Short mmCIF file of C-alpha atoms in Angstrom, two decimals:
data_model
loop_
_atom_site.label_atom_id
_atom_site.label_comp_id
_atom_site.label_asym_id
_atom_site.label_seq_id
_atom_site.Cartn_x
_atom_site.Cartn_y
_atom_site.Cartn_z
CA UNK A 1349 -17.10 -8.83 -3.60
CA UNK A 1350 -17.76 -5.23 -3.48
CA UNK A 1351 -20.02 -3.47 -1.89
CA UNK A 1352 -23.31 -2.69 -3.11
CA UNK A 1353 -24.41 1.00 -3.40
CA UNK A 1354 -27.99 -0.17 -1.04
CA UNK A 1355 -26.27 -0.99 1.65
CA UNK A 1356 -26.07 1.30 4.36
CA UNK A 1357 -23.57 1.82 7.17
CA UNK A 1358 -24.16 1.32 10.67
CA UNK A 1359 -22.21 1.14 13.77
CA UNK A 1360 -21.50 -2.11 16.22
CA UNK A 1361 -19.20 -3.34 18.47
CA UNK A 1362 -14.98 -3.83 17.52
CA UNK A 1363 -16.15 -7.75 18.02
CA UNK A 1364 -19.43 -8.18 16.04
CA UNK A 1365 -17.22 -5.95 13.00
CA UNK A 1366 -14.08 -8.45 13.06
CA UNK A 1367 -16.50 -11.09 12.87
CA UNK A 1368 -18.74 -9.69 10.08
CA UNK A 1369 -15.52 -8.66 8.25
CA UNK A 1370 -14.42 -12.30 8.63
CA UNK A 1371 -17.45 -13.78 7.42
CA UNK A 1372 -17.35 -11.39 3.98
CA UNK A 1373 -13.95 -12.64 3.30
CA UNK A 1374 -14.42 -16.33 3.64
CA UNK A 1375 -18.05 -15.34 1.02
CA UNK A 1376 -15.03 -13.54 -1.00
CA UNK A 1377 -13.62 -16.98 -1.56
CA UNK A 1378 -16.84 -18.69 -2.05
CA UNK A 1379 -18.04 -16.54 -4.46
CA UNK A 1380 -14.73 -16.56 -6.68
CA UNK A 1381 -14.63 -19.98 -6.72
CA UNK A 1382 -18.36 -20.23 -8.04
CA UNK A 1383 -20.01 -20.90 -5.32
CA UNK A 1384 -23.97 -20.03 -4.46
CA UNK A 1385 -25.99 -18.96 -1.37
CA UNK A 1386 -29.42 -18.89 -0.58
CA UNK A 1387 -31.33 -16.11 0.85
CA UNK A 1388 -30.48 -16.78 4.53
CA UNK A 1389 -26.63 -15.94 3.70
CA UNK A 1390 -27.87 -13.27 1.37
CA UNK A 1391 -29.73 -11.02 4.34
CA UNK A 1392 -26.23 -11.68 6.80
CA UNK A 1393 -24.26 -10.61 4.39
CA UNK A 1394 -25.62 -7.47 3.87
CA UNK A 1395 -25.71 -7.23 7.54
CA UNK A 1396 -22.17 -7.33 7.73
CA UNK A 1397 -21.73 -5.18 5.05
CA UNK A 1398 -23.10 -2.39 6.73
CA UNK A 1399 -20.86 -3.19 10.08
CA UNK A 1400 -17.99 -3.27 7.78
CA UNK A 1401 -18.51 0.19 5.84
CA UNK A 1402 -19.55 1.50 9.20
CA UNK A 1403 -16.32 0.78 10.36
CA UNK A 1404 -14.62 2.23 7.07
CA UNK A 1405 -16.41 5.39 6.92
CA UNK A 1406 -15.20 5.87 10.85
CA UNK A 1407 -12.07 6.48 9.23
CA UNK A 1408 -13.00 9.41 7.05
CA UNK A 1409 -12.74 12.03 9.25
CA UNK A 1410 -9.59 11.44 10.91
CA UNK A 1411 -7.82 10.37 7.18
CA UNK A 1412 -9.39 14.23 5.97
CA UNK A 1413 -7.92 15.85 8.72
CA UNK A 1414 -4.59 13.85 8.42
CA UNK A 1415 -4.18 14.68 5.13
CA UNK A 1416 -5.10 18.56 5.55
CA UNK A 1417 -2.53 18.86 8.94
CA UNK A 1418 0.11 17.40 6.99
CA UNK A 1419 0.15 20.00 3.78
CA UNK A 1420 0.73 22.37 6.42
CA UNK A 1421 4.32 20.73 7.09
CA UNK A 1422 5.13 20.06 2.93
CA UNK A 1423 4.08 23.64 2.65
CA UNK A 1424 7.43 25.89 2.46
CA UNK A 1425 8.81 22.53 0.44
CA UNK A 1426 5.89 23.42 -2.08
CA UNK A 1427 6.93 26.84 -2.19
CA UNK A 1428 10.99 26.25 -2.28
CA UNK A 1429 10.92 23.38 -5.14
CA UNK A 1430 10.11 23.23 -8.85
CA UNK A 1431 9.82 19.31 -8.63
CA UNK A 1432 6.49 17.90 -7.84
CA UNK A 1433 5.18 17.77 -4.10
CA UNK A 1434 1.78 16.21 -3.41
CA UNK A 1435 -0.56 14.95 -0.90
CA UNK A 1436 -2.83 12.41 -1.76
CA UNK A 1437 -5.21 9.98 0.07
CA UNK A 1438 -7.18 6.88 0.18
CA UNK A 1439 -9.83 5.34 2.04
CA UNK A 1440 -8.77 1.55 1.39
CA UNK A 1441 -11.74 -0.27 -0.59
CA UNK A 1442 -13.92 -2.76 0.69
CA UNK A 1443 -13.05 -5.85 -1.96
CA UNK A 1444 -9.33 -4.70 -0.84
CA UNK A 1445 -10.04 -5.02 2.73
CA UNK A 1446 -11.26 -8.46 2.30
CA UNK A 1447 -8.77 -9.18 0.22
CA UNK A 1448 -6.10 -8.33 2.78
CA UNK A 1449 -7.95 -10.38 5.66
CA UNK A 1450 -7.73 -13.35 3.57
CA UNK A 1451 -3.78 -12.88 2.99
CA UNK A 1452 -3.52 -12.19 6.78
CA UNK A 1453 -6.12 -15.19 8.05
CA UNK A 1454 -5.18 -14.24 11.64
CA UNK A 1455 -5.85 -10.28 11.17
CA UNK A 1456 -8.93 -9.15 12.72
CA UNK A 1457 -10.29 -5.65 10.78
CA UNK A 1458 -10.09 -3.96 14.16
CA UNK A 1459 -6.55 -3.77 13.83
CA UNK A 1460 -5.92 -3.05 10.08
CA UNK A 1461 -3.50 -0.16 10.50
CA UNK A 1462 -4.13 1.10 7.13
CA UNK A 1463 -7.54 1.61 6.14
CA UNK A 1464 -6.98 5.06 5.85
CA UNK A 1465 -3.47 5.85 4.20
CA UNK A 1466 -2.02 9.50 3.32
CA UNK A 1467 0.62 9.48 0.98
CA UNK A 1468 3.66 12.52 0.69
CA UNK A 1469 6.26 12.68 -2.09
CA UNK A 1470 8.74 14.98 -1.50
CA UNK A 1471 11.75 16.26 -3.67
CA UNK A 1472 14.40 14.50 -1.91
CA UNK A 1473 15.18 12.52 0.61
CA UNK A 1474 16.50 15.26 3.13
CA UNK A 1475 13.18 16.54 2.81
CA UNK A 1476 11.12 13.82 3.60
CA UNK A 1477 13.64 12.98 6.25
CA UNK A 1478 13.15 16.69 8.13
CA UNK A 1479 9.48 16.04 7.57
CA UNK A 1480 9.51 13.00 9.65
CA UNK A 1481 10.94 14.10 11.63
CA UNK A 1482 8.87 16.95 12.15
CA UNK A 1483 5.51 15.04 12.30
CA UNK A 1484 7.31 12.45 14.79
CA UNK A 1485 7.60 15.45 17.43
CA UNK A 1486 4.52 16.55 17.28
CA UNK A 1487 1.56 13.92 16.52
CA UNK A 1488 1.32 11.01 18.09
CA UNK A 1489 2.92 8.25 15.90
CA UNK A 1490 1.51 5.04 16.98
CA UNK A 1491 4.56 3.63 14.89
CA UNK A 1492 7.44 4.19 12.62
CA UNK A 1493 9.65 1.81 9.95
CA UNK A 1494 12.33 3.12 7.85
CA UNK A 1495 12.15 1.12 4.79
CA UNK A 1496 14.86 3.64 2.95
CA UNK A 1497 17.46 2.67 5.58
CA UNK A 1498 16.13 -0.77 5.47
CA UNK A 1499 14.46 -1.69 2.88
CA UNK A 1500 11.87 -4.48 2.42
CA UNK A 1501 13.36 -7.68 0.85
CA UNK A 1502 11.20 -6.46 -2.55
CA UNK A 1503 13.44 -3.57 -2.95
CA UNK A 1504 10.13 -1.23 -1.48
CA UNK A 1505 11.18 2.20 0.00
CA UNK A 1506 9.79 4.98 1.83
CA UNK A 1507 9.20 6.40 5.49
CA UNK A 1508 5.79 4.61 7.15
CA UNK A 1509 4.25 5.85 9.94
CA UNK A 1510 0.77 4.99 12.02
CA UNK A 1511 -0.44 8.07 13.15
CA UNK A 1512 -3.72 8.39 15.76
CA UNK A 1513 -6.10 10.76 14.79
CA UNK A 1514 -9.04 11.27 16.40
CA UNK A 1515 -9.25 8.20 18.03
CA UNK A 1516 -8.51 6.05 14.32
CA UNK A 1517 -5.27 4.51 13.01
CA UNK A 1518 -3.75 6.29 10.18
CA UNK A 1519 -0.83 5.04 7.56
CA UNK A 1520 1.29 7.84 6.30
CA UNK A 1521 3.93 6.85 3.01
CA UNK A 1522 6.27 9.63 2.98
CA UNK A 1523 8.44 8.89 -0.52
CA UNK A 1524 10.29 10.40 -3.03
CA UNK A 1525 9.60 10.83 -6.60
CA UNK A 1526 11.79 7.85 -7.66
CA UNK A 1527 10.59 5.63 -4.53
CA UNK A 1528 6.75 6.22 -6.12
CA UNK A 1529 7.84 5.87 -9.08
CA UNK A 1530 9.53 2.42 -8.32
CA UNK A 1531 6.52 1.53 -6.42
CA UNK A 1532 3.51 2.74 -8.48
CA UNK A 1533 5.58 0.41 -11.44
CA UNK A 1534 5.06 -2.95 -9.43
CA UNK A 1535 1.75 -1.78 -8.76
CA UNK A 1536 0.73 -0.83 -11.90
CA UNK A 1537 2.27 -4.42 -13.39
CA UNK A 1538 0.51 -6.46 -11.55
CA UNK A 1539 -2.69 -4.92 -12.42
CA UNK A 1540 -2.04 -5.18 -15.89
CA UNK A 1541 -0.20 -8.36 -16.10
CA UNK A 1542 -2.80 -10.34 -13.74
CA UNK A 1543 0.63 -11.21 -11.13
CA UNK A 1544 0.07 -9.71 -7.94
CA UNK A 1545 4.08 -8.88 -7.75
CA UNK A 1546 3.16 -6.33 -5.14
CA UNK A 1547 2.41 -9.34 -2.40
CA UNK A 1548 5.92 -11.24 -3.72
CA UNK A 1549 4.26 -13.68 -6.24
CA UNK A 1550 5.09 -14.04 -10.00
CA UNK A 1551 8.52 -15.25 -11.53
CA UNK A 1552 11.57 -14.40 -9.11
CA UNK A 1553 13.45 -12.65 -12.21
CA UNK A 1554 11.26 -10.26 -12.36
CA UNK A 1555 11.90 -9.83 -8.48
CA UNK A 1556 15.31 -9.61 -8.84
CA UNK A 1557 14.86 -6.97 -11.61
CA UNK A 1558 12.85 -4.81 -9.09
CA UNK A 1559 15.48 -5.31 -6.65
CA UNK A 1560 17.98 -3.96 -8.86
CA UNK A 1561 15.87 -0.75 -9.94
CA UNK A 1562 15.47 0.43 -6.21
CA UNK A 1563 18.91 0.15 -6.07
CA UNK A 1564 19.88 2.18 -9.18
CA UNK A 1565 17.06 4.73 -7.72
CA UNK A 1566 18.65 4.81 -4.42
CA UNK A 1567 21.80 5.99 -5.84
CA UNK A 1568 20.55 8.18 -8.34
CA UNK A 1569 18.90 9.56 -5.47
CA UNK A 1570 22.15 10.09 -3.24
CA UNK A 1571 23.74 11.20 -6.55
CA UNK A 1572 26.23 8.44 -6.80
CA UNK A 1573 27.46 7.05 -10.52
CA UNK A 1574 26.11 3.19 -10.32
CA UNK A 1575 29.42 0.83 -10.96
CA UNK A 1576 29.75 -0.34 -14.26
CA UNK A 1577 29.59 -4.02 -13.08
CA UNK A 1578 25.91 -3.17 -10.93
CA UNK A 1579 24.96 -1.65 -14.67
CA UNK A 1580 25.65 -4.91 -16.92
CA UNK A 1581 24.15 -6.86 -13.89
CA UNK A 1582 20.51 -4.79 -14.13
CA UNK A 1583 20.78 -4.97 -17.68
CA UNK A 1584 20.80 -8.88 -17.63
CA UNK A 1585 18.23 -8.71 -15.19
CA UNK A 1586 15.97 -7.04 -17.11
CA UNK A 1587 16.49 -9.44 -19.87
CA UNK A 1588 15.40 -12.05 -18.02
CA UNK A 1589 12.72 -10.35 -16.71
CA UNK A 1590 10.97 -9.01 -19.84
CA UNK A 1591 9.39 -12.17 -20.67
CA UNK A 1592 7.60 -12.17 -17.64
CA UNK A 1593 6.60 -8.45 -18.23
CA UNK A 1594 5.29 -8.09 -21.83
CA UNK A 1595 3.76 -11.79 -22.43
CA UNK A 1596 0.39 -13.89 -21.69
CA UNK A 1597 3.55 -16.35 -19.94
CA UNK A 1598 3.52 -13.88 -17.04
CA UNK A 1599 -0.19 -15.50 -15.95
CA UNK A 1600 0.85 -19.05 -15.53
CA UNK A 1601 3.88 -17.99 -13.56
CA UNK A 1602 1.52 -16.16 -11.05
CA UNK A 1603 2.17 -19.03 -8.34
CA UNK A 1604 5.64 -19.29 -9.14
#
């Protein structure tokens, strides 16, 4: 379900949006599964749309400015490296937001910490490091995770922090160029392949083959030569993963 360009936006209370939020994701799964509704539905569902995208556009603002404030601190890395620094953003979609609350049954939209995300890559890790750092000191983080010294169980890597602007929740992914790359790969596969490996599901060789990747990236990155034995290991892995990554066979797997 996305939502239609008609409906407006309109402000209500944190309760009646978690519940009209809640109601469009259960409709999600109605609708995908074939099911109809009558007229009655129709007219609260558009209500709740426009509590829903009143509650997403409340985060345009504050993700604008976020995104602005922090070019200020990649600035003089902008000016001091040939490799690529950018700033992007996103205000998350609506079909993603229901999407999410229907992964997360208990989450309530109110307290969706990334509805508005800001995204850094930096040339190296130092960098991105010094500007955490930075950004730590002076905004006020609501929360930080270190997924490079700890990494998710996926292999996923980058600095996260919630960030309160204006009075909204914002998620900044500071990452290096290898760390998108690794992640904009999973990403990009399960949109093509139909497997939505980003959320863990799909064949666990192809897992494993991700696993290995961050780890060649990670020492590429620290500009260590991988062992010869971690080599042959990721090169098996991706034999066993290749299957899963350039056949039809990958959709029947996607519960696997």
């Amino acid at each position: 379900m996305s939502r239609p360009a008609f409906v407006q936006p309109r402000a209500g209370t944190v309760s009646q949006v978690n519940k009209a939020a809640r109601r469009l994701a259960q409709l999600r799964i109605e609708l995908l599964s074939g099911a109809e509704f009558g007229p009655e539905k129709g007219r609260q569902a558009i209500a709740d749309m426009g509590l829903v995208e009143g509650w997403r556009d409340m985060h345009a603002g504050p993700l604008r400015a976020t995104s602005a404030n922090l070019r200020h601190y990649i600035r003089p890395h902008s000016a001091t490296s040939s490799a690529n620094v950018s700033v992007t953003q996103r205000l998350k979609k609506f079909s993603t937001i229901l999407d999410k609350l229907n992964r997360y049954p208990t989450m309530q939209l109110s307290r969706m910490e990334d509805v508005g995300g800001v995204r850094a890559i930096l040339p190296s890790q130092d960098t991105a490091d010094e500007v955490t750092r930075r950004l730590r000191k002076n905004w006020t983080v609501h929360r930080y995770r270190d997924y490079v010294r700890d990494p998710k169980p996926s292999g996923y890597r980058a600095l996260h922090l919630i960030v309160v602007k204006k009075g909204v929740k914002i998620e900044l992914q500071i990452r290096t160029a290898l760390q998108d790359l690794w992640a904009n790969q999973v990403e990009l596969d399960s949109r093509y392949l139909h497997v939505d490996f980003k959320s863990g599901k799909g064949s666990e060789l192809v897992h494993a083959y991700y696993l290995a990747m961050s780890e060649f990236f990670a020492m590429r990155e620290a500009s260590e030569e991988p062992p010869e034995k971690f080599m042959v290991d990721l090169t098996s892995r991706y034999r066993l993963a290749k299957p899963y990554l350039t056949s039809s066979q990958t959709r029947s797997d996607d519960g696997r």
